[in-house]
Coordinates of C-alpha atoms and ligand atoms in Angstrom, one line a residue:
M949 CA 114.8 90.7 129.0
T950 CA 118.4 91.8 129.4
N951 CA 120.8 89.8 127.2
P952 CA 123.2 88.1 129.4
L953 CA 125.9 88.8 126.8
T954 CA 125.1 92.5 126.6
V955 CA 128.6 94.6 126.1
L956 CA 128.9 97.9 127.2
D957 CA 131.5 100.4 125.7
T958 CA 134.0 102.5 127.8
L959 CA 131.2 105.3 128.2
G960 CA 128.5 102.6 129.3
R961 CA 126.8 102.6 125.9
P962 CA 125.3 99.2 124.7
M963 CA 125.4 98.3 121.2
R964 CA 121.8 98.1 119.9
D965 CA 121.6 99.1 116.3
L966 CA 123.8 97.7 113.3
R967 CA 123.8 99.4 110.0
V968 CA 124.8 96.8 107.3
S969 CA 126.2 98.4 104.1
V970 CA 125.5 95.7 101.6
T971 CA 127.4 97.5 98.6
D972 CA 129.7 100.4 98.0
R973 CA 127.9 101.2 94.7
C974 CA 124.9 103.5 94.1
N975 CA 123.0 104.6 91.0
F976 CA 122.8 108.4 92.0
R977 CA 125.5 110.7 92.3
C978 CA 124.2 113.2 95.0
G979 CA 126.9 115.9 95.4
Y980 CA 127.0 115.6 99.1
C981 CA 127.5 112.1 99.2
M982 CA 128.9 110.3 96.1
P983 CA 129.9 113.4 93.8
K984 CA 130.5 112.5 90.1
E985 CA 134.1 114.2 90.2
V986 CA 135.1 111.5 92.8
F987 CA 132.8 108.5 91.8
G988 CA 133.2 108.8 88.1
P989 CA 134.0 106.0 85.6
D990 CA 137.6 105.8 87.0
H991 CA 136.4 105.3 90.4
A992 CA 137.7 101.8 91.8
F993 CA 134.7 100.3 93.6
L994 CA 135.0 97.2 95.5
P995 CA 135.7 94.0 93.5
R996 CA 133.2 91.4 94.0
A997 CA 135.4 89.2 95.9
E998 CA 136.1 91.7 98.7
V999 CA 132.2 92.4 99.4
L1000 CA 130.8 90.4 102.1
T1001 CA 128.7 87.3 100.8
F1002 CA 125.2 86.8 102.4
D1003 CA 126.6 84.2 104.6
E1004 CA 129.2 86.3 105.9
I1005 CA 126.7 89.2 106.7
E1006 CA 124.3 86.7 108.3
R1007 CA 127.2 85.4 110.4
A1008 CA 128.1 89.0 111.4
V1009 CA 124.5 90.0 112.1
R1010 CA 123.9 87.1 114.4
A1011 CA 127.1 87.6 116.4
A1012 CA 125.9 91.4 116.9
V1013 CA 122.5 90.1 118.0
A1014 CA 123.9 87.7 120.5
L1015 CA 125.8 90.9 122.1
G1016 CA 122.5 92.8 122.2
V1017 CA 121.9 94.4 118.7
R1018 CA 118.0 94.6 118.2
K1019 CA 117.7 96.9 115.3
V1020 CA 119.4 96.0 111.8
R1021 CA 119.4 98.4 109.0
L1022 CA 120.3 97.6 105.5
T1023 CA 122.0 100.5 103.6
G1024 CA 124.8 101.1 101.0
G1025 CA 125.6 102.7 98.6
E1026 CA 122.4 101.8 97.3
P1027 CA 121.2 98.7 98.8
L1028 CA 118.6 97.8 96.2
V1029 CA 121.2 97.5 93.6
R1030 CA 122.8 94.3 95.2
R1031 CA 121.1 91.3 93.5
D1032 CA 118.9 89.3 95.3
L1033 CA 118.6 91.5 98.3
D1034 CA 115.6 89.9 99.4
G1035 CA 117.2 86.6 100.0
L1036 CA 119.5 88.5 102.5
V1037 CA 116.4 89.9 104.1
R1038 CA 114.8 86.4 104.4
R1039 CA 118.2 85.2 106.2
L1040 CA 118.3 88.1 108.5
S1041 CA 114.3 88.0 109.3
A1042 CA 114.6 84.6 110.6
I1043 CA 117.1 85.6 113.2
E1044 CA 115.7 85.6 116.7
G1045 CA 116.1 88.9 118.7
I1046 CA 115.7 91.6 115.9
D1047 CA 112.8 93.8 116.7
D1048 CA 113.3 95.8 113.8
L1049 CA 114.6 95.0 110.3
T1050 CA 114.7 98.0 108.0
L1051 CA 116.2 99.4 104.8
T1052 CA 117.4 102.9 103.8
T1053 CA 117.1 103.2 100.1
N1054 CA 117.0 106.2 97.5
A1055 CA 113.7 104.0 96.4
S1056 CA 114.6 104.3 92.6
L1057 CA 114.3 100.5 92.3
L1058 CA 111.6 100.1 95.2
A1059 CA 108.4 100.0 93.1
A1060 CA 109.5 96.6 91.7
K1061 CA 111.0 95.3 94.8
A1062 CA 108.9 96.2 97.6
Q1063 CA 106.6 93.3 97.6
A1064 CA 109.3 90.7 97.4
L1065 CA 111.1 92.5 100.3
A1066 CA 108.2 92.5 102.3
D1067 CA 107.3 89.0 101.8
A1068 CA 110.9 88.1 102.8
G1069 CA 110.3 89.7 106.3
L1070 CA 111.5 93.3 105.8
H1071 CA 109.5 95.3 108.5
R1072 CA 109.9 99.0 107.3
V1073 CA 111.8 101.4 104.8
T1074 CA 113.2 104.6 105.1
V1075 CA 113.4 106.5 101.8
S1076 CA 115.9 109.3 101.0
L1077 CA 114.1 112.2 99.2
D1078 CA 115.5 115.7 99.1
A1079 CA 112.9 117.5 96.9
L1080 CA 109.5 117.0 95.3
D1081 CA 110.2 119.1 92.2
D1082 CA 112.1 117.2 89.2
E1083 CA 114.3 120.4 88.7
T1084 CA 115.8 120.2 92.2
F1085 CA 115.7 116.6 92.6
M1086 CA 117.6 115.9 89.4
R1087 CA 120.1 118.6 90.2
M1088 CA 120.6 116.7 93.7
N1089 CA 120.6 113.1 92.4
D1090 CA 122.8 114.1 89.5
V1091 CA 121.6 111.5 87.2
G1092 CA 118.6 113.1 86.0
F1093 CA 116.4 110.6 87.9
P1094 CA 112.7 112.0 88.0
V1095 CA 111.1 112.4 91.5
Q1096 CA 107.9 110.4 90.3
R1097 CA 109.6 107.1 90.4
V1098 CA 110.7 107.6 93.9
L1099 CA 107.3 108.4 94.9
D1100 CA 106.0 105.3 93.1
G1101 CA 108.3 103.4 95.1
I1102 CA 107.0 104.9 98.4
G1103 CA 103.4 104.1 97.1
A1104 CA 104.5 100.3 96.5
A1105 CA 106.2 100.2 99.8
E1106 CA 103.0 101.4 101.5
A1107 CA 101.0 98.9 99.6
A1108 CA 103.3 96.1 100.4
G1109 CA 103.0 96.9 104.3
L1110 CA 106.5 98.3 104.5
G1111 CA 105.2 101.2 106.8
P1112 CA 105.3 103.5 108.8
I1113 CA 107.8 104.8 106.1
K1114 CA 110.1 107.6 107.0
I1115 CA 111.4 110.1 104.7
N1116 CA 115.2 111.2 105.0
A1117 CA 115.8 114.8 103.6
V1118 CA 119.3 116.5 103.8
I1119 CA 118.8 120.3 103.4
R1120 CA 121.3 122.3 101.8
R1121 CA 121.4 126.0 102.0
G1122 CA 120.7 127.5 98.6
M1123 CA 119.8 124.0 97.2
N1124 CA 116.7 122.8 98.4
E1125 CA 115.6 124.8 101.4
H1126 CA 112.1 125.2 99.6
A1127 CA 111.7 121.4 100.2
I1128 CA 111.4 121.9 103.8
G1129 CA 107.9 123.3 103.5
D1130 CA 107.0 121.2 100.3
L1131 CA 107.8 117.9 102.1
A1132 CA 105.9 118.9 105.1
D1133 CA 103.0 119.8 103.2
R1134 CA 103.1 116.6 101.1
F1135 CA 103.4 114.1 103.9
R1136 CA 101.5 115.6 106.8
G1137 CA 98.5 113.7 107.4
T1138 CA 99.7 110.6 105.6
G1139 CA 101.4 108.6 108.3
T1140 CA 104.8 109.1 106.6
T1141 CA 107.3 110.9 108.8
V1142 CA 109.7 113.4 107.3
R1143 CA 113.1 113.6 108.9
Y1144 CA 115.2 116.5 108.0
I1145 CA 119.0 115.9 108.2
E1146 CA 121.5 118.7 108.6
Y1147 CA 124.3 118.4 105.7
M1148 CA 127.4 116.8 107.0
D1149 CA 130.8 116.8 105.8
V1150 CA 131.8 113.8 103.8
G1151 CA 135.2 115.0 102.6
H1152 CA 135.2 113.9 99.1
S1153 CA 133.1 117.1 97.8
N1154 CA 135.9 119.6 99.0
G1155 CA 133.0 122.1 98.8
W1156 CA 131.5 121.7 102.4
R1157 CA 131.1 124.9 104.4
L1158 CA 129.3 125.2 107.6
D1159 CA 127.2 128.1 105.9
D1160 CA 125.7 125.2 103.6
V1161 CA 124.3 123.7 106.9
V1162 CA 120.7 124.5 107.6
P1163 CA 120.5 124.1 111.3
A1164 CA 117.8 121.8 112.5
A1165 CA 116.5 124.7 114.8
E1166 CA 116.0 126.8 111.8
I1167 CA 114.0 123.9 109.8
V1168 CA 111.9 123.4 112.9
E1169 CA 111.2 127.1 113.0
T1170 CA 110.3 127.2 109.2
I1171 CA 107.8 124.4 109.5
A1172 CA 106.4 125.8 112.8
A1173 CA 105.5 129.1 111.2
R1174 CA 103.2 127.3 108.7
W1175 CA 102.0 124.4 111.0
P1176 CA 102.5 124.9 114.7
L1177 CA 104.6 122.1 116.3
D1178 CA 105.2 120.8 119.8
P1179 CA 108.2 118.5 121.0
V1180 CA 107.8 115.0 121.5
D1181 CA 109.9 113.1 124.1
P1182 CA 112.4 110.6 122.6
D1183 CA 111.1 106.8 122.5
Y1184 CA 114.1 105.4 123.4
R1185 CA 117.8 105.9 124.3
G1186 CA 120.0 106.7 121.4
E1187 CA 116.9 108.0 119.1
V1188 CA 118.7 109.7 116.3
A1189 CA 116.0 112.1 115.4
Q1190 CA 114.5 114.9 117.7
R1191 CA 110.8 114.6 117.1
Y1192 CA 107.9 117.2 116.8
R1193 CA 104.3 116.6 116.6
Y1194 CA 102.0 118.7 114.5
R1195 CA 99.6 120.4 117.0
D1196 CA 96.5 119.7 114.7
G1197 CA 97.2 116.0 114.9
A1198 CA 98.5 115.6 111.4
G1199 CA 101.4 113.3 112.6
E1200 CA 105.1 114.2 113.2
I1201 CA 108.4 115.3 111.8
G1202 CA 112.0 114.7 113.1
V1203 CA 115.3 116.5 112.7
I1204 CA 118.8 114.9 112.9
S1205 CA 121.0 117.6 114.1
S1206 CA 124.4 115.6 113.7
V1207 CA 126.2 119.1 113.0
S1208 CA 124.4 121.6 115.3
Q1209 CA 123.7 119.3 118.4
P1210 CA 125.9 116.1 118.3
F1211 CA 124.5 113.1 120.2
C1212 CA 127.3 110.8 120.9
G1213 CA 126.3 110.3 124.6
D1214 CA 123.4 108.0 123.5
C1215 CA 124.9 106.4 120.6
T1216 CA 124.5 102.7 120.3
R1217 CA 125.2 102.3 116.6
A1218 CA 127.7 100.2 114.9
R1219 CA 128.3 100.1 111.3
L1220 CA 129.3 97.1 109.0
S1221 CA 131.1 98.3 105.7
A1222 CA 130.4 96.2 102.5
D1223 CA 133.8 94.9 102.8
G1224 CA 133.4 93.5 106.3
R1225 CA 134.7 96.2 108.6
L1226 CA 133.2 97.2 111.6
F1227 CA 133.1 100.9 112.6
T1228 CA 132.2 102.0 115.8
C1229 CA 131.3 105.7 114.9
L1230 CA 130.4 107.6 111.5
F1231 CA 133.4 109.6 111.8
A1232 CA 136.1 106.7 112.6
T1233 CA 138.7 106.5 110.0
R1234 CA 139.5 102.8 110.8
G1235 CA 137.2 99.9 110.8
H1236 CA 138.0 96.6 112.6
D1237 CA 138.3 93.8 110.2
L1238 CA 135.8 90.9 110.8
R1239 CA 136.0 89.4 107.0
M1240 CA 139.4 88.1 107.7
L1241 CA 138.3 86.2 110.7
M1242 CA 135.3 84.7 108.9
R1243 CA 137.5 83.6 105.8
D1244 CA 140.4 82.4 108.1
G1245 CA 138.1 79.7 109.5
G1246 CA 137.1 81.6 112.7
T1247 CA 134.1 80.2 114.5
D1248 CA 131.0 82.0 115.4
A1249 CA 132.1 82.0 118.9
D1250 CA 135.4 83.8 117.8
L1251 CA 133.3 86.3 116.0
V1252 CA 131.3 87.1 119.1
E1253 CA 134.4 87.4 121.0
L1254 CA 136.2 89.8 118.4
L1255 CA 133.0 91.9 118.3
R1256 CA 132.9 92.1 122.2
T1257 CA 136.5 93.1 122.4
I1258 CA 136.0 96.0 119.6
W1259 CA 132.8 97.2 121.5
A1260 CA 134.1 97.1 124.8
G1261 CA 137.1 99.4 123.7
R1262 CA 135.0 101.9 122.2
D1263 CA 135.3 105.4 123.2
D1264 CA 134.3 107.5 120.1
R1265 CA 132.6 110.8 120.5
Y1266 CA 133.9 112.3 117.5
S1267 CA 130.9 114.6 116.6
E1268 CA 130.9 116.2 120.2
L1269 CA 134.6 116.7 119.8
R1270 CA 134.1 118.3 116.5
S1271 CA 131.5 120.8 117.8
L1272 CA 134.0 121.6 120.5
D1273 CA 136.2 122.5 117.4
T1274 CA 139.4 121.0 119.3
V1275 CA 140.5 118.7 116.9
D1276 CA 140.8 118.1 113.3
L1277 CA 138.3 115.4 112.5
P1278 CA 138.2 112.7 109.8
K1279 CA 135.7 113.2 107.1
V1280 CA 133.0 110.7 106.8
E1281 CA 132.8 108.1 104.1
M1282 CA 129.1 108.2 104.0
S1283 CA 128.8 106.1 100.7
F1284 CA 130.9 103.5 102.1
I1285 CA 129.4 102.8 105.7
G1286 CA 125.9 103.8 104.8
G1287 CA 125.1 106.9 106.6
Ligands
SAM616 N1 121.4 105.0 99.0 C1 120.7 104.6 100.2 C2 119.8 106.0 100.4 O1 119.8 107.1 99.6 O2 119.2 106.2 101.2 C3 121.4 104.4 101.3 C4 122.9 105.0 101.8 S1 122.8 106.7 102.0 C5 124.5 107.1 102.3 C6 122.1 107.0 103.6 C7 121.7 108.3 104.0 O3 122.7 109.1 104.2 C8 120.9 108.9 103.0 O4 119.5 109.2 103.7 C9 121.5 110.4 102.6 O5 120.6 111.2 102.5 C10 122.4 110.4 104.0 N2 123.4 111.2 103.7 C11 124.5 111.1 102.6 N3 125.3 112.2 102.7 C12 125.0 112.9 103.6 C13 125.7 114.1 104.1 N4 126.9 114.7 103.5 N5 125.0 114.9 105.0 C14 123.8 114.2 105.6 N6 123.4 113.1 105.1 C15 123.9 112.5 104.3

């Protein structure tokens, strides 16, 4: 059924997905996202009073759902470091109209929390995992976190019914290319889909170079050389990953080619930052403040109206422009708006 309130942006794109960053904090220091040099002991994280409360997050999500959002993903920072997250999940799972309620996590705390999250109504989890050997994994998370605890988290999520699980793996040239094959071998035939992500420029780690990106086409070739693959048609408009199926029936992989093949034309995603700003693009430098309206006594109807106006004026297609190389684009604040 088409939602009578559905709003389209200036390029005809509906708002379908909302990513909610529930905290700007993380217990990992992955060099491609929250490098230690920037997010060290002196880094000023948001004071608690500036972070949206569960009440405020619920209000914002309800407003977005009224305008057509059907998929809500909780992210961060690391969402599981936010206390009582299952309480938020319980509130959101009661909202009518959400077809898909998911969580993206590094899974470091998932083993202990998976069951409570499932009981609260979470549908699925996506786990970020960049390597299966401790040496590489610890070098990438930069806090010495062992990979086995992430695998335990994945096991617990499966046991709690939070599948089908997706694995997100960022591939960096010279760092974890061997993980392409390792992850394919480990997860084929298990029902868990690995999605390989091209390494994007996040600005803070001034080291980003195009040479560090392993293009999606190369990732697909690497896997196909071992296990033949066939492309799969997208399930729906705006699907982020291009999917491939193992020819022998052992499941699927996905690649997310935001650098080599940007996909703005179909982008139906909005992002809510931990401090209540709505970003209509991962590369947008400016968010629209929803928190002020909520804290200044705005009604739910005012909130819906504000969201509608923001979305109706949306014209972002930054990553396409980036690939044309015509403009100097802002860098992504991945840790802030949740990837
Ligand atoms: N802490 C959670 C996690 O690890 O999944 C959620 C937040 S994290 C910012 C969300 C996703 O963004 C992760 O899958 C992460 O790998 C991805 N990401 C972060 N920095 C990236 C970069 N520079 N390029 C590509 N993906 C990146």
